[in-house]
């Protein structure tokens, strides 16, 4: 992915994205979608 620094920056960007999902395949929201949207997964800003 271009080195440790680029990968770390990408990972931080990824985990700090808004929790959105599309229930297209199911046709309705399943509990895993709701639970993931409620987590505070992206609260960490660095891995140091």
N, CA, C and O atoms as a MOPAC input file, in Angstrom:
PM7 MOZYME 1SCF
protein

 N      0.81300 1    -1.20600 1     0.00000 1
 C      0.00000 1     0.00000 1     0.00000 1
 C      0.84500 1     1.25400 1     0.00000 1
 O      0.30500 1     2.34400 1     0.19100 1
 N      2.10900 1     1.15300 1    -0.20000 1
 C      2.92200 1     2.35000 1    -0.27700 1
 C      3.73300 1     2.65100 1     0.96000 1
 O      4.33300 1     3.72200 1     1.05100 1
 N      3.77100 1     1.75300 1     1.90200 1
 C      4.56900 1     1.95200 1     3.10500 1
 C      3.72100 1     2.07400 1     4.35400 1
 O      2.50400 1     2.25100 1     4.29600 1
 N      4.40400 1     1.97300 1     5.49200 1
 C      3.72700 1     1.97300 1     6.78500 1
 C      2.97700 1     3.27700 1     7.04400 1
 O      1.85200 1     3.24800 1     7.54300 1
 N      3.57000 1     4.40400 1     6.71900 1
 C      2.93800 1     5.70100 1     6.97900 1
 C      1.66600 1     5.87600 1     6.15200 1
 O      0.64600 1     6.32900 1     6.67200 1
 N      1.72200 1     5.52300 1     4.88400 1
 C      0.54900 1     5.65500 1     4.01400 1
 C     -0.55300 1     4.70700 1     4.47000 1
 O     -1.72700 1     5.08000 1     4.48800 1
 N     -0.17900 1     3.47500 1     4.84200 1
 C     -1.16700 1     2.51500 1     5.33100 1
 C     -1.81300 1     3.01100 1     6.62100 1
 O     -3.03100 1     2.91700 1     6.77500 1
 N     -1.01400 1     3.53800 1     7.55100 1
 C     -1.54000 1     4.04700 1     8.81800 1
 C     -2.50500 1     5.20000 1     8.58200 1
 O     -3.57300 1     5.25200 1     9.19100 1
 N     -2.13400 1     6.12600 1     7.70100 1
 C     -3.01900 1     7.24800 1     7.37500 1
 C     -4.34000 1     6.75400 1     6.78700 1
 O     -5.40900 1     7.25800 1     7.13000 1
 N     -4.25500 1     5.76100 1     5.89900 1
 C     -5.46900 1     5.19900 1     5.28900 1
 C     -6.34400 1     4.52600 1     6.33800 1
 O     -7.56500 1     4.68900 1     6.32700 1
 N     -5.72800 1     3.77300 1     7.24200 1
 C     -6.47900 1     3.08600 1     8.28700 1
 C     -7.18900 1     4.07000 1     9.20800 1
 O     -8.34600 1     3.85700 1     9.56900 1
 N     -6.51200 1     5.13800 1     9.58800 1
 C     -7.13200 1     6.17600 1    10.43000 1
 C     -8.31000 1     6.82100 1     9.70300 1
 O     -9.36200 1     7.05400 1    10.29900 1
 N     -8.13300 1     7.10600 1     8.42000 1
 C     -9.22300 1     7.67400 1     7.62300 1
 C    -10.39600 1     6.69900 1     7.55400 1
 O    -11.55000 1     7.10600 1     7.68200 1
 N    -10.10900 1     5.43800 1     7.35600 1
 C    -11.14700 1     4.42200 1     7.24300 1
 C    -11.98400 1     4.29500 1     8.51000 1
 O    -13.21300 1     4.27600 1     8.43800 1
 N    -11.33700 1     4.20700 1     9.66800 1
 C    -12.08000 1     3.98900 1    10.90900 1
 C    -12.79600 1     5.24700 1    11.40000 1
 O    -13.64000 1     5.16600 1    12.29200 1
 N    -12.47400 1     6.39500 1    10.83500 1
 C    -13.13500 1     7.62900 1    11.25300 1
 C    -14.23100 1     8.07800 1    10.29500 1
 O    -14.75500 1     9.18500 1    10.42700 1
 N    -14.58400 1     7.22600 1     9.32800 1
 C    -15.67800 1     7.54300 1     8.42300 1
 C    -17.01300 1     7.38600 1     9.15400 1
 O    -17.11300 1     6.61700 1    10.11000 1
 N    -18.02500 1     8.10700 1     8.70900 1
 C    -19.34700 1     7.94600 1     9.31700 1
 C    -19.84100 1     6.50900 1     9.16900 1
 O    -19.55000 1     5.84200 1     8.17600 1
 N    -20.57700 1     6.04700 1    10.14900 1
 C    -21.12700 1     4.69200 1    10.12100 1
 C    -22.38000 1     4.67300 1     9.25100 1
 O    -23.47800 1     4.97100 1     9.72200 1
 N    -22.21000 1     4.32500 1     7.99100 1
 C    -23.33900 1     4.22500 1     7.07600 1
 C    -23.38300 1     2.82600 1     6.48700 1
 O    -22.35900 1     2.14900 1     6.40200 1
 N    -24.54800 1     2.40100 1     6.08800 1
 C    -24.69100 1     1.08900 1     5.47500 1
 C    -25.89100 1     1.09000 1     4.54100 1
 O    -26.78100 1     1.93300 1     4.64400 1
 N    -25.89400 1     0.13800 1     3.63800 1
 C    -26.97900 1    -0.02200 1     2.68200 1
 C    -27.53600 1    -1.44000 1     2.79600 1
 O    -26.82800 1    -2.39300 1     2.47100 1
 N    -28.76300 1    -1.61100 1     3.24000 1
 C    -29.33100 1    -2.95300 1     3.41100 1
 C    -29.93600 1    -3.53300 1     2.12800 1
 O    -30.97900 1    -4.18600 1     2.17600 1
 N    -29.29300 1    -3.29800 1     0.98900 1
 C    -29.84500 1    -3.72100 1    -0.29800 1
 C    -30.12600 1    -5.22500 1    -0.36900 1
 O    -31.21700 1    -5.62900 1    -0.77100 1
 N    -29.17100 1    -6.04200 1     0.01000 1
 C    -29.33300 1    -7.48400 1    -0.12500 1
 C    -30.38700 1    -8.05800 1     0.80300 1
 O    -31.04300 1    -9.04500 1     0.46900 1
 N    -30.55200 1    -7.44600 1     1.96200 1
 C    -31.52000 1    -7.94700 1     2.93500 1
 C    -32.91300 1    -7.34700 1     2.73500 1
 O    -33.92400 1    -7.99900 1     2.99500 1
 N    -32.94800 1    -6.11200 1     2.27600 1
 C    -34.22500 1    -5.42900 1     2.12100 1
 C    -34.68000 1    -4.72900 1     3.38700 1
 O    -35.68000 1    -4.01100 1     3.38100 1
 N    -33.94700 1    -4.93700 1     4.47300 1
 C    -34.24700 1    -4.29200 1     5.75100 1
 C    -32.97000 1    -4.29400 1     6.59800 1
 O    -32.02000 1    -5.02200 1     6.31200 1
 N    -32.97000 1    -3.47200 1     7.63500 1
 C    -31.80300 1    -3.36000 1     8.51400 1
 C    -31.72400 1    -4.56100 1     9.45100 1
 O    -32.69200 1    -4.88800 1    10.13700 1
 N    -30.56100 1    -5.21500 1     9.47300 1
 C    -30.36000 1    -6.32200 1    10.40300 1
 C    -29.57200 1    -5.82800 1    11.61200 1
 O    -28.93400 1    -4.77700 1    11.54900 1
 N    -29.61300 1    -6.57200 1    12.70400 1
 C    -29.04100 1    -6.06700 1    13.95800 1
 C    -27.54100 1    -5.82400 1    13.87600 1
 O    -27.03900 1    -4.95000 1    14.58200 1
 N    -26.80700 1    -6.55200 1    13.05000 1
 C    -25.36600 1    -6.28900 1    12.91000 1
 C    -25.10600 1    -4.90100 1    12.33600 1
 O    -24.14500 1    -4.23500 1    12.72200 1
 N    -25.95800 1    -4.46800 1    11.41900 1
 C    -25.82300 1    -3.12200 1    10.85000 1
 C    -26.05300 1    -2.06400 1    11.92000 1
 O    -25.29900 1    -1.09600 1    12.02300 1
 N    -27.09600 1    -2.25600 1    12.71200 1
 C    -27.41400 1    -1.30300 1    13.78300 1
 C    -26.29200 1    -1.24100 1    14.80700 1
 O    -25.89600 1    -0.15900 1    15.23900 1
 N    -25.78100 1    -2.40500 1    15.19400 1
 C    -24.71100 1    -2.45000 1    16.20500 1
 C    -23.44100 1    -1.77800 1    15.70700 1
 O    -22.80700 1    -1.03000 1    16.45000 1
 N    -23.06500 1    -2.03400 1    14.47000 1
 C    -21.84900 1    -1.42700 1    13.92700 1
 C    -21.99100 1     0.09500 1    13.84000 1
 O    -21.03500 1     0.82700 1    14.10100 1
 N    -23.17800 1     0.56600 1    13.47600 1
 C    -23.41000 1     2.00700 1    13.37800 1
 C    -23.35100 1     2.68700 1    14.74400 1
 O    -23.08200 1     3.88500 1    14.82400 1
 N    -23.59700 1     1.94000 1    15.81500 1
 C    -23.59900 1     2.51500 1    17.16300 1
 C    -22.23100 1     2.48800 1    17.83500 1
 O    -22.04600 1     3.13600 1    18.86500 1
 N    -21.27800 1     1.76200 1    17.28500 1
 C    -19.97200 1     1.64300 1    17.93000 1
 C    -19.17700 1     2.93200 1    17.80900 1
 O    -19.45500 1     3.77400 1    16.95500 1
 N    -18.20500 1     3.06800 1    18.65900 1
 C    -17.28400 1     4.21000 1    18.60100 1
 C    -15.94300 1     3.73300 1    18.05400 1
 O    -14.88700 1     4.01500 1    18.62100 1
 N    -16.00800 1     3.00800 1    16.94600 1
 C    -14.82600 1     2.39300 1    16.35500 1
 C    -13.75300 1     3.41600 1    15.96100 1
 O    -12.56100 1     3.13400 1    16.08000 1
 N    -14.15800 1     4.57600 1    15.50300 1
 C    -13.20200 1     5.55100 1    15.00100 1
 C    -12.74000 1     6.60000 1    15.98700 1
 O    -12.34500 1     7.68900 1    15.57100 1
 N    -12.77400 1     6.31400 1    17.28000 1
 C    -12.40500 1     7.32700 1    18.26000 1
 C    -10.89800 1     7.48200 1    18.40800 1
 O    -10.44300 1     8.48000 1    18.96700 1
 N    -10.12400 1     6.54400 1    17.93400 1
 C     -8.66600 1     6.60700 1    18.09500 1
 C     -8.05500 1     7.33200 1    16.90500 1
 O     -8.30300 1     6.96900 1    15.75500 1
 N     -7.27300 1     8.33400 1    17.17500 1
 C     -6.67800 1     9.15500 1    16.12800 1
 C     -5.27500 1     8.74100 1    15.73800 1
 O     -4.78400 1     9.16600 1    14.69200 1
 N     -4.61700 1     7.93000 1    16.53900 1
 C     -3.25500 1     7.51700 1    16.20500 1
 C     -2.96900 1     6.14700 1    16.76700 1
 O     -3.67100 1     5.66900 1    17.65800 1
 N     -1.94200 1     5.52200 1    16.24800 1
 C     -1.51900 1     4.20000 1    16.67500 1
 C     -0.08400 1     4.29100 1    17.18700 1
 O      0.81900 1     3.71200 1    16.58200 1
 N      0.13400 1     4.97300 1    18.24000 1
 C      1.49600 1     5.20200 1    18.65600 1
 C      1.84800 1     4.61900 1    19.93000 1
 O      2.98600 1     4.75600 1    20.37800 1

